mmCIF file of C-alpha atoms in Angstrom:
data_model
loop_
_atom_site.group_PDB
_atom_site.id
_atom_site.type_symbol
_atom_site.label_atom_id
_atom_site.label_comp_id
_atom_site.label_asym_id
_atom_site.label_seq_id
_atom_site.Cartn_x
_atom_site.Cartn_y
_atom_site.Cartn_z
ATOM 1 C CA MET A 102 9.925 -37.028 -14.906
ATOM 2 C CA THR A 103 11.948 -34.402 -16.795
ATOM 3 C CA LEU A 104 15.175 -34.901 -14.769
ATOM 4 C CA ARG A 105 15.569 -31.112 -14.660
ATOM 5 C CA SER A 106 17.131 -29.516 -11.595
ATOM 6 C CA LEU A 107 14.653 -27.932 -9.184
ATOM 7 C CA GLY A 108 17.254 -25.304 -8.306
ATOM 8 C CA TYR A 109 18.058 -26.462 -4.768
ATOM 9 C CA ALA A 110 20.047 -29.234 -3.073
ATOM 10 C CA TYR A 111 21.276 -30.539 0.285
ATOM 11 C CA VAL A 112 24.857 -31.101 1.481
ATOM 12 C CA ASN A 113 25.419 -33.190 4.618
ATOM 13 C CA PHE A 114 28.765 -32.674 6.414
ATOM 14 C CA GLN A 115 30.281 -35.026 8.965
ATOM 15 C CA GLN A 116 31.434 -32.152 11.162
ATOM 16 C CA GLN A 117 29.298 -29.130 12.144
ATOM 17 C CA ALA A 118 32.368 -26.886 11.983
ATOM 18 C CA ASP A 119 32.766 -27.714 8.284
ATOM 19 C CA ALA A 120 29.123 -26.862 7.631
ATOM 20 C CA GLU A 121 29.520 -23.544 9.453
ATOM 21 C CA ARG A 122 32.643 -22.703 7.421
ATOM 22 C CA ALA A 123 30.826 -23.492 4.160
ATOM 23 C CA LEU A 124 27.936 -21.276 5.200
ATOM 24 C CA ASP A 125 30.248 -18.402 6.158
ATOM 25 C CA THR A 126 32.488 -18.525 3.092
ATOM 26 C CA MET A 127 30.236 -19.654 0.238
ATOM 27 C CA ASN A 128 26.890 -17.997 0.915
ATOM 28 C CA PHE A 129 25.937 -15.763 -2.046
ATOM 29 C CA ASN A 130 28.969 -16.858 -4.097
ATOM 30 C CA ILE A 131 28.350 -16.710 -7.838
ATOM 31 C CA ILE A 132 27.978 -20.146 -9.453
ATOM 32 C CA LYS A 133 27.271 -20.191 -13.194
ATOM 33 C CA GLY A 134 26.248 -16.552 -13.114
ATOM 34 C CA ARG A 135 23.833 -16.834 -10.195
ATOM 35 C CA PRO A 136 24.346 -16.071 -6.482
ATOM 36 C CA VAL A 137 23.682 -19.191 -4.418
ATOM 37 C CA ARG A 138 21.893 -18.906 -1.098
ATOM 38 C CA ILE A 139 23.044 -21.278 1.630
ATOM 39 C CA MET A 140 21.215 -21.845 4.896
ATOM 40 C CA TRP A 141 20.827 -24.498 7.540
ATOM 41 C CA SER A 142 18.488 -27.253 6.407
ATOM 42 C CA GLN A 143 15.081 -26.747 7.989
ATOM 43 C CA ARG A 144 12.954 -29.829 7.506
ATOM 44 C CA ASP A 145 9.953 -28.419 9.342
ATOM 45 C CA PRO A 146 7.951 -26.509 6.668
ATOM 46 C CA SER A 147 5.628 -25.011 9.281
ATOM 47 C CA LEU A 148 8.495 -22.900 10.656
ATOM 48 C CA ARG A 149 9.261 -21.439 7.238
ATOM 49 C CA LYS A 150 5.613 -20.777 6.423
ATOM 50 C CA SER A 151 4.531 -19.414 9.798
ATOM 51 C CA GLY A 152 6.307 -16.082 9.331
ATOM 52 C CA VAL A 153 7.573 -16.172 12.917
ATOM 53 C CA GLY A 154 10.939 -14.405 12.985
ATOM 54 C CA ASN A 155 10.429 -12.773 9.580
ATOM 55 C CA ILE A 156 11.278 -9.065 9.417
ATOM 56 C CA PHE A 157 10.928 -6.362 6.776
ATOM 57 C CA ILE A 158 13.658 -3.763 6.116
ATOM 58 C CA LYS A 159 13.073 -0.642 3.986
ATOM 59 C CA ASN A 160 14.988 2.443 2.822
ATOM 60 C CA LEU A 161 18.078 0.372 2.046
ATOM 61 C CA ASP A 162 20.951 1.950 0.144
ATOM 62 C CA LYS A 163 21.224 0.692 -3.446
ATOM 63 C CA SER A 164 24.655 -0.766 -2.708
ATOM 64 C CA ILE A 165 23.332 -3.211 -0.093
ATOM 65 C CA ASP A 166 22.739 -6.619 -1.660
ATOM 66 C CA SER A 167 21.444 -9.873 -0.182
ATOM 67 C CA LYS A 168 24.901 -10.889 1.066
ATOM 68 C CA ALA A 169 25.462 -7.563 2.829
ATOM 69 C CA LEU A 170 22.003 -7.864 4.370
ATOM 70 C CA TYR A 171 22.797 -11.371 5.604
ATOM 71 C CA ASP A 172 26.167 -10.300 7.023
ATOM 72 C CA THR A 173 24.590 -7.335 8.820
ATOM 73 C CA PHE A 174 21.792 -9.290 10.490
ATOM 74 C CA SER A 175 23.519 -12.630 11.173
ATOM 75 C CA ALA A 176 24.898 -11.229 14.438
ATOM 76 C CA PHE A 177 21.414 -11.415 15.957
ATOM 77 C CA GLY A 178 20.684 -15.091 15.365
ATOM 78 C CA ASN A 179 20.401 -17.974 12.933
ATOM 79 C CA ILE A 180 18.988 -16.798 9.592
ATOM 80 C CA LEU A 181 16.773 -19.082 7.519
ATOM 81 C CA SER A 182 16.801 -16.739 4.521
ATOM 82 C CA SER A 183 17.603 -13.159 3.540
ATOM 83 C CA LYS A 184 16.825 -11.330 0.341
ATOM 84 C CA VAL A 185 16.996 -7.813 -1.098
ATOM 85 C CA MET A 186 14.227 -7.305 -3.651
ATOM 86 C CA CYS A 187 15.497 -6.261 -7.082
ATOM 87 C CA ASP A 188 14.273 -5.374 -10.547
ATOM 88 C CA GLU A 189 16.119 -4.764 -13.814
ATOM 89 C CA ASN A 190 17.588 -1.557 -12.352
ATOM 90 C CA GLY A 191 18.997 -3.212 -9.221
ATOM 91 C CA SER A 192 17.858 -2.990 -5.602
ATOM 92 C CA LYS A 193 14.314 -1.760 -4.958
ATOM 93 C CA GLY A 194 15.401 -0.447 -1.561
ATOM 94 C CA TYR A 195 13.804 -3.055 0.675
ATOM 95 C CA GLY A 196 14.286 -6.656 1.716
ATOM 96 C CA PHE A 197 13.469 -9.450 4.144
ATOM 97 C CA VAL A 198 15.370 -11.435 6.761
ATOM 98 C CA HIS A 199 13.783 -14.580 8.192
ATOM 99 C CA PHE A 200 15.260 -15.600 11.545
ATOM 100 C CA GLU A 201 14.830 -19.026 13.073
ATOM 101 C CA THR A 202 13.296 -17.535 16.223
ATOM 102 C CA ARG A 203 11.086 -14.597 17.129
ATOM 103 C CA GLU A 204 13.600 -13.576 19.813
ATOM 104 C CA ALA A 205 16.339 -13.064 17.212
ATOM 105 C CA ALA A 206 13.980 -10.950 15.113
ATOM 106 C CA GLU A 207 13.084 -8.845 18.169
ATOM 107 C CA ARG A 208 16.777 -8.234 18.902
ATOM 108 C CA ALA A 209 17.435 -7.119 15.323
ATOM 109 C CA ILE A 210 14.482 -4.711 15.355
ATOM 110 C CA GLU A 211 15.450 -3.284 18.744
ATOM 111 C CA ARG A 212 19.099 -2.723 17.803
ATOM 112 C CA LEU A 213 18.875 -1.610 14.173
ATOM 113 C CA ASN A 214 15.502 0.072 13.600
ATOM 114 C CA GLY A 215 16.165 3.754 12.862
ATOM 115 C CA MET A 216 19.930 3.253 12.597
ATOM 116 C CA LEU A 217 22.089 4.352 9.645
ATOM 117 C CA LEU A 218 23.222 1.733 7.134
ATOM 118 C CA ASN A 219 25.474 3.238 4.471
ATOM 119 C CA ASP A 220 24.346 6.716 5.589
ATOM 120 C CA ARG A 221 20.641 5.910 5.200
ATOM 121 C CA LYS A 222 18.175 5.574 8.070
ATOM 122 C CA VAL A 223 16.539 2.157 7.800
ATOM 123 C CA PHE A 224 13.135 1.148 9.112
ATOM 124 C CA ILE A 225 12.704 -2.393 10.405
ATOM 125 C CA GLY A 226 9.594 -4.170 11.623
ATOM 126 C CA HIS A 227 7.885 -7.542 11.769
ATOM 127 C CA PHE A 228 6.781 -8.794 8.368
ATOM 128 C CA LYS A 229 3.018 -8.750 7.873
ATOM 129 C CA SER A 230 1.206 -10.759 5.227
ATOM 130 C CA ARG A 231 -0.860 -8.986 2.591
ATOM 131 C CA LYS A 232 -4.021 -10.165 4.343
ATOM 132 C CA GLU A 233 -2.867 -8.629 7.643
ATOM 133 C CA ARG A 234 -1.843 -5.348 5.977
ATOM 134 C CA GLU A 235 -5.146 -5.051 4.130
ATOM 135 C CA ALA A 236 -7.075 -5.740 7.346
ATOM 136 C CA GLU A 237 -5.161 -2.969 9.136
ATOM 137 C CA MET A 238 -5.707 -0.519 6.282
ATOM 138 C CA GLY A 239 -9.396 -1.398 6.240
ATOM 139 C CA ALA A 240 -9.681 -0.704 9.966
ATOM 140 C CA ARG A 241 -7.923 2.659 9.579
ATOM 141 C CA ALA A 242 -10.089 3.561 6.586
ATOM 142 C CA LYS A 243 -13.240 3.239 8.693
ATOM 143 C CA LYS A 244 -12.008 5.962 11.056
ATOM 144 C CA PHE A 245 -10.434 8.447 8.622
ATOM 145 C CA THR A 246 -10.332 12.184 9.364
ATOM 146 C CA ASN A 247 -8.230 13.386 6.411
ATOM 147 C CA VAL A 248 -10.075 14.192 3.167
ATOM 148 C CA TYR A 249 -8.652 14.519 -0.365
ATOM 149 C CA VAL A 250 -10.272 17.109 -2.653
ATOM 150 C CA LYS A 251 -9.505 17.594 -6.349
ATOM 151 C CA ASN A 252 -10.716 19.249 -9.550
ATOM 152 C CA PHE A 253 -11.066 22.831 -8.380
ATOM 153 C CA GLY A 254 -9.644 25.889 -10.161
ATOM 154 C CA GLU A 255 -6.436 27.901 -9.848
ATOM 155 C CA ASP A 256 -8.167 30.565 -7.745
ATOM 156 C CA MET A 257 -8.672 28.197 -4.788
ATOM 157 C CA ASP A 258 -6.611 28.862 -1.655
ATOM 158 C CA ASP A 259 -6.434 27.490 1.901
ATOM 159 C CA ASP A 260 -8.962 29.961 3.320
ATOM 160 C CA LYS A 261 -11.556 29.314 0.605
ATOM 161 C CA LEU A 262 -11.177 25.565 1.019
ATOM 162 C CA LYS A 263 -11.646 25.910 4.779
ATOM 163 C CA GLU A 264 -14.754 28.031 4.252
ATOM 164 C CA ILE A 265 -16.316 25.331 2.066
ATOM 165 C CA PHE A 266 -15.622 22.445 4.446
ATOM 166 C CA SER A 267 -15.819 24.035 7.900
ATOM 167 C CA LYS A 268 -19.624 23.807 7.892
ATOM 168 C CA PHE A 269 -19.262 20.051 8.406
ATOM 169 C CA GLY A 270 -17.250 20.352 11.619
ATOM 170 C CA GLN A 271 -14.021 21.484 13.241
ATOM 171 C CA THR A 272 -11.053 21.344 10.833
ATOM 172 C CA LEU A 273 -7.502 20.920 12.093
ATOM 173 C CA SER A 274 -5.889 21.974 8.808
ATOM 174 C CA THR A 275 -6.693 22.813 5.187
ATOM 175 C CA ARG A 276 -4.084 22.803 2.449
ATOM 176 C CA VAL A 277 -4.318 23.599 -1.260
ATOM 177 C CA MET A 278 -1.313 22.228 -3.136
ATOM 178 C CA THR A 279 0.381 24.904 -5.249
ATOM 179 C CA ASP A 280 3.111 25.181 -7.872
ATOM 180 C CA GLU A 281 6.232 27.341 -7.534
ATOM 181 C CA SER A 282 4.298 30.394 -8.722
ATOM 182 C CA GLY A 283 1.731 29.970 -5.949
ATOM 183 C CA LYS A 284 -1.108 28.846 -8.228
ATOM 184 C CA SER A 285 -3.399 26.032 -7.166
ATOM 185 C CA LYS A 286 -2.588 22.632 -8.693
ATOM 186 C CA GLY A 287 -6.261 21.696 -8.506
ATOM 187 C CA PHE A 288 -6.183 19.478 -5.422
ATOM 188 C CA GLY A 289 -5.745 19.684 -1.676
ATOM 189 C CA PHE A 290 -6.490 18.183 1.739
ATOM 190 C CA VAL A 291 -8.823 18.916 4.639
ATOM 191 C CA ASN A 292 -8.130 17.315 8.019
ATOM 192 C CA PHE A 293 -11.102 17.149 10.391
ATOM 193 C CA GLU A 294 -11.056 16.670 14.141
ATOM 194 C CA ARG A 295 -13.741 13.961 14.015
ATOM 195 C CA HIS A 296 -14.252 11.053 11.629
ATOM 196 C CA GLU A 297 -18.020 11.639 11.474
ATOM 197 C CA ASP A 298 -17.500 15.165 10.119
ATOM 198 C CA ALA A 299 -15.028 13.947 7.491
ATOM 199 C CA GLN A 300 -17.459 11.237 6.365
ATOM 200 C CA ARG A 301 -20.315 13.752 6.087
ATOM 201 C CA ALA A 302 -18.141 16.066 3.974
ATOM 202 C CA VAL A 303 -17.357 13.213 1.574
ATOM 203 C CA ASP A 304 -21.012 12.147 1.374
ATOM 204 C CA GLU A 305 -22.366 15.644 0.741
ATOM 205 C CA ILE A 306 -19.724 17.352 -1.438
ATOM 206 C CA ASN A 307 -18.345 14.565 -3.639
ATOM 207 C CA GLY A 308 -19.735 15.048 -7.150
ATOM 208 C CA LYS A 309 -21.085 18.547 -6.476
ATOM 209 C CA GLU A 310 -20.215 21.372 -8.872
ATOM 210 C CA LEU A 311 -18.049 24.337 -7.897
ATOM 211 C CA ASN A 312 -17.579 27.102 -10.475
ATOM 212 C CA GLY A 313 -18.565 24.730 -13.265
ATOM 213 C CA LYS A 314 -16.233 21.899 -12.165
ATOM 214 C CA GLN A 315 -17.354 18.644 -10.568
ATOM 215 C CA LEU A 316 -15.483 18.104 -7.300
ATOM 216 C CA TYR A 317 -13.989 14.775 -6.329
ATOM 217 C CA VAL A 318 -13.914 14.292 -2.546
ATOM 218 C CA ALA A 319 -12.736 11.095 -0.849
ATOM 219 C CA ARG A 320 -10.798 9.697 2.073
ATOM 220 C CA ALA A 321 -7.141 10.693 1.771
ATOM 221 C CA GLN A 322 -4.916 7.651 1.347
ATOM 222 C CA LYS A 323 -1.353 7.199 2.472
ATOM 223 C CA LYS A 324 1.243 6.464 -0.193
ATOM 224 C CA GLY A 325 1.439 2.788 0.767
ATOM 225 C CA GLU A 326 -2.327 2.379 0.489
ATOM 226 C CA ARG A 327 -2.413 4.041 -2.934
ATOM 227 C CA GLN A 328 0.408 1.851 -4.202
ATOM 228 C CA THR A 329 -1.327 -1.297 -2.948
ATOM 229 C CA GLU A 330 -4.590 -0.285 -4.583
ATOM 230 C CA LEU A 331 -2.894 0.687 -7.838
ATOM 231 C CA LYS A 332 -1.058 -2.623 -7.943
ATOM 232 C CA ARG A 333 -4.338 -4.463 -7.417
ATOM 233 C CA LYS A 334 -6.019 -2.437 -10.183
ATOM 234 C CA PHE A 335 -3.083 -3.034 -12.515
ATOM 235 C CA GLU A 336 -3.225 -6.792 -11.915
ATOM 236 C CA GLN A 337 -6.981 -6.709 -12.497
ATOM 237 C CA MET A 338 -6.465 -4.886 -15.786
ATOM 238 C CA LYS A 339 -4.071 -7.617 -16.893
ATOM 239 C CA GLN A 340 -6.583 -10.311 -15.937
ATOM 240 C CA ASP A 341 -9.298 -8.471 -17.847
ATOM 241 C CA GLY A 342 -7.284 -8.786 -21.054
ATOM 242 C CA MET A 343 -5.937 -5.234 -21.144
ATOM 243 C CA THR A 344 -2.322 -6.333 -21.476
ATOM 244 C CA HIS A 345 -2.395 -5.218 -25.111
ATOM 245 C CA TYR A 346 -2.024 -1.674 -23.818
ATOM 246 C CA GLN A 347 1.471 -0.280 -23.502
ATOM 247 C CA GLY A 348 1.465 -0.317 -19.714
ATOM 248 C CA ASP A 349 4.219 2.283 -19.315
ATOM 249 C CA ASN A 350 2.965 4.828 -21.881
ATOM 250 C CA LEU A 351 0.216 7.348 -21.116
ATOM 251 C CA TYR A 352 -2.012 9.309 -23.472
ATOM 252 C CA VAL A 353 -2.773 12.812 -22.162
ATOM 253 C CA LYS A 354 -5.323 15.129 -23.772
ATOM 254 C CA ASN A 355 -7.149 18.407 -23.088
ATOM 255 C CA LEU A 356 -3.829 20.221 -22.714
ATOM 256 C CA ASP A 357 -3.605 24.014 -22.514
ATOM 257 C CA ASP A 358 -2.275 25.584 -25.724
ATOM 258 C CA GLY A 359 0.784 26.955 -23.922
ATOM 259 C CA LEU A 360 1.818 23.672 -22.303
ATOM 260 C CA ASP A 361 5.087 22.344 -23.808
ATOM 261 C CA ASP A 362 7.213 19.187 -23.431
ATOM 262 C CA ALA A 363 9.106 20.509 -20.402
ATOM 263 C CA ARG A 364 5.936 21.461 -18.515
ATOM 264 C CA LEU A 365 4.322 18.110 -19.353
ATOM 265 C CA ARG A 366 7.353 16.268 -17.997
ATOM 266 C CA LYS A 367 7.405 18.436 -14.880
ATOM 267 C CA GLU A 368 3.730 17.791 -14.060
ATOM 268 C CA PHE A 369 4.159 14.001 -14.287
ATOM 269 C CA SER A 370 7.671 13.689 -12.816
ATOM 270 C CA PRO A 371 6.551 13.196 -9.161
ATOM 271 C CA PHE A 372 5.216 9.757 -10.074
ATOM 272 C CA GLY A 373 8.384 8.091 -11.336
ATOM 273 C CA THR A 374 11.172 8.059 -13.912
ATOM 274 C CA ILE A 375 10.011 9.531 -17.227
ATOM 275 C CA THR A 376 11.745 8.242 -20.356
ATOM 276 C CA SER A 377 9.949 10.673 -22.676
ATOM 277 C CA ALA A 378 7.300 13.407 -22.586
ATOM 278 C CA LYS A 379 5.974 14.843 -25.840
ATOM 279 C CA VAL A 380 3.250 17.351 -26.716
ATOM 280 C CA MET A 381 2.064 16.729 -30.276
ATOM 281 C CA MET A 382 2.436 19.800 -32.493
ATOM 282 C CA GLU A 383 1.216 20.924 -35.911
ATOM 283 C CA GLY A 384 2.509 24.065 -37.565
ATOM 284 C CA GLY A 385 4.203 25.079 -34.328
ATOM 285 C CA ARG A 386 0.964 24.873 -32.334
ATOM 286 C CA SER A 387 -0.107 22.279 -29.788
ATOM 287 C CA LYS A 388 -2.711 19.752 -30.951
ATOM 288 C CA GLY A 389 -3.981 19.551 -27.371
ATOM 289 C CA PHE A 390 -2.667 16.090 -26.575
ATOM 290 C CA GLY A 391 0.578 14.271 -25.910
ATOM 291 C CA PHE A 392 2.278 11.221 -24.433
ATOM 292 C CA VAL A 393 4.256 10.514 -21.268
ATOM 293 C CA CYS A 394 6.293 7.319 -21.071
ATOM 294 C CA PHE A 395 7.465 5.953 -17.690
ATOM 295 C CA SER A 396 10.133 3.397 -16.862
ATOM 296 C CA SER A 397 7.579 0.951 -15.409
ATOM 297 C CA PRO A 398 3.854 0.128 -15.709
ATOM 298 C CA GLU A 399 3.416 0.658 -11.959
ATOM 299 C CA GLU A 400 4.657 4.261 -12.206
ATOM 300 C CA ALA A 401 2.389 4.889 -15.185
ATOM 301 C CA ALA A 402 -0.605 3.458 -13.313
ATOM 302 C CA THR A 403 0.094 5.755 -10.353
ATOM 303 C CA ALA A 404 0.377 8.813 -12.612
ATOM 304 C CA MET A 405 -2.808 7.906 -14.482
ATOM 305 C CA THR A 406 -4.814 7.607 -11.263
ATOM 306 C CA GLU A 407 -3.422 10.790 -9.710
ATOM 307 C CA MET A 408 -3.433 13.033 -12.807
ATOM 308 C CA ASN A 409 -6.677 12.063 -14.548
ATOM 309 C CA GLY A 410 -9.083 14.939 -13.943
ATOM 310 C CA ARG A 411 -6.461 17.189 -12.344
ATOM 311 C CA VAL A 412 -6.502 20.801 -13.531
ATOM 312 C CA VAL A 413 -3.239 21.860 -15.186
ATOM 313 C CA GLY A 414 -3.303 25.438 -16.380
ATOM 314 C CA THR A 415 -7.005 26.024 -16.971
ATOM 315 C CA LYS A 416 -8.199 22.576 -18.069
ATOM 316 C CA PRO A 417 -8.791 19.214 -16.361
ATOM 317 C CA LEU A 418 -6.582 16.566 -17.960
ATOM 318 C CA TYR A 419 -7.776 13.308 -19.467
ATOM 319 C CA VAL A 420 -5.148 10.615 -18.836
ATOM 320 C CA ALA A 421 -5.324 7.003 -20.021
ATOM 321 C CA LEU A 422 -3.061 4.147 -21.049
ATOM 322 C CA ALA A 423 -1.848 4.643 -24.609
ATOM 323 C CA GLN A 424 -2.583 2.122 -27.349
ATOM 324 C CA ARG A 425 -0.542 1.332 -30.410
ATOM 325 C CA LYS A 426 -2.103 2.575 -33.635
ATOM 326 C CA GLU A 427 -2.918 -0.883 -34.977
ATOM 327 C CA GLU A 428 -4.493 -1.917 -31.668
ATOM 328 C CA ARG A 429 -6.584 1.246 -31.539
ATOM 329 C CA GLN A 430 -7.783 0.672 -35.103
ATOM 330 C CA ALA A 431 -8.623 -2.956 -34.343
ATOM 331 C CA HIS A 432 -10.514 -1.906 -31.214
ATOM 332 C CA LEU A 433 -12.508 0.745 -33.107
ATOM 333 C CA SER A 434 -13.203 -1.691 -35.940
ATOM 334 C CA ASN A 435 -14.471 -4.273 -33.473
ATOM 335 C CA LYS A 436 -16.775 -1.697 -31.835
ATOM 336 C CA TYR A 437 -18.066 -0.648 -35.263
ATOM 337 C CA MET A 438 -18.816 -4.240 -36.289
ATOM 338 C CA LYS A 439 -20.680 -4.898 -33.036
ATOM 339 C CA ARG A 440 -22.727 -1.717 -33.467
ATOM 340 C CA MET A 441 -23.601 -2.596 -37.056
ATOM 341 C CA ALA A 442 -24.584 -6.111 -35.997
ATOM 342 C CA SER A 443 -26.935 -4.748 -33.332
ATOM 343 C CA VAL A 444 -28.491 -2.288 -35.823
ATOM 344 C CA SER A 445 -28.981 -5.109 -38.319
ATOM 345 C CA ALA A 446 -30.641 -7.251 -35.661
ATOM 346 C CA VAL A 447 -33.137 -4.476 -34.883
ATOM 347 C CA ARG A 448 -33.937 -3.873 -38.559
ATOM 348 C CA ASN A 449 -34.235 -7.576 -39.420
ATOM 349 C CA PRO A 450 -35.595 -9.426 -36.374
ATOM 350 C CA VAL A 451 -35.289 -13.188 -36.596
ATOM 351 C CA LEU A 452 -38.397 -15.115 -35.592
ATOM 352 C CA ASN A 453 -37.911 -17.978 -33.201
ATOM 353 C CA PRO A 454 -38.555 -21.077 -35.361
ATOM 354 C CA TYR A 455 -40.023 -22.836 -32.340
ATOM 355 C CA GLN A 456 -42.686 -20.188 -31.748
ATOM 356 C CA PRO A 457 -45.714 -19.638 -33.968
ATOM 357 C CA ALA A 458 -45.456 -16.627 -36.254
ATOM 358 C CA PRO A 459 -47.878 -13.777 -35.573
ATOM 359 C CA PRO A 460 -51.064 -14.021 -37.600
ATOM 360 C CA SER A 461 -50.887 -12.176 -40.931
ATOM 361 C CA GLY A 462 -53.410 -9.529 -41.866
#
């Protein structure tokens, strides 16, 4: 036993009124620099773990903290716990409230979903576990009708895109994404009437060349799906020992000669907060590569996935996680040593001492 505090405790009052007053007046008070969370003791762990009565609230104003969330929702029933999710920059704009009963959760959803809290429209629904969310996304993915297309040139427009894809079936809409000058950004969407037609378009056009560029065609994902997948990929990268990469810094190459710092920042800005964007120069001319640094690894991962292969100007970008110089040198050195070892093994094969040598002469 270490005798260290586990971070929680129980207080038993003689009178229920005293317990209620403590809950009302002390919940989320700061004690030794940390806000304490007070709730009725719930000895039945199955109630806490079942998820019954647990709701999810998103699009919260940054000023709403866990206490404000608790105060807002306590009118609908007894709350087991409430929490606004935060990072180093404060509220992440969403949180959870776990009611003791499903009925209380239903009342809160019915009364507050779509209402304004601090001038922001909030969205409230029953909390779903990751397993449930992934199952729902998987079911939707099997019946997709919206297709994402990327890596075509600046001359592509809505009509040309429709002409290419309409042979697979009836399209409801085609859209090439453009910049403020009206030029294609190298990607777009085609929405089919039937899932079977969308699937056939993906199967037959993905990987095919168009005007010397290899098209990428896949099921269009909603923002939430992309974020979930990116998070999973990012976690996998960490497990695979790639944490030595600077997770928030991207290396971008194959840049157009005329692309400067401002344009580089502008192209990557939709994916998060950029702390720096720099095109490397020599003698006043671009060296064809640069770096974009985001405020978080998750933002960088999103940008890397979305921008790698996208045409900016006249060239498809290559985007990857940046490495520090010493790490890159160590990585290259390791690859070189492995290659030399394999060459040496081919030139000087070692005979198995437990097998007879081939007959000489």
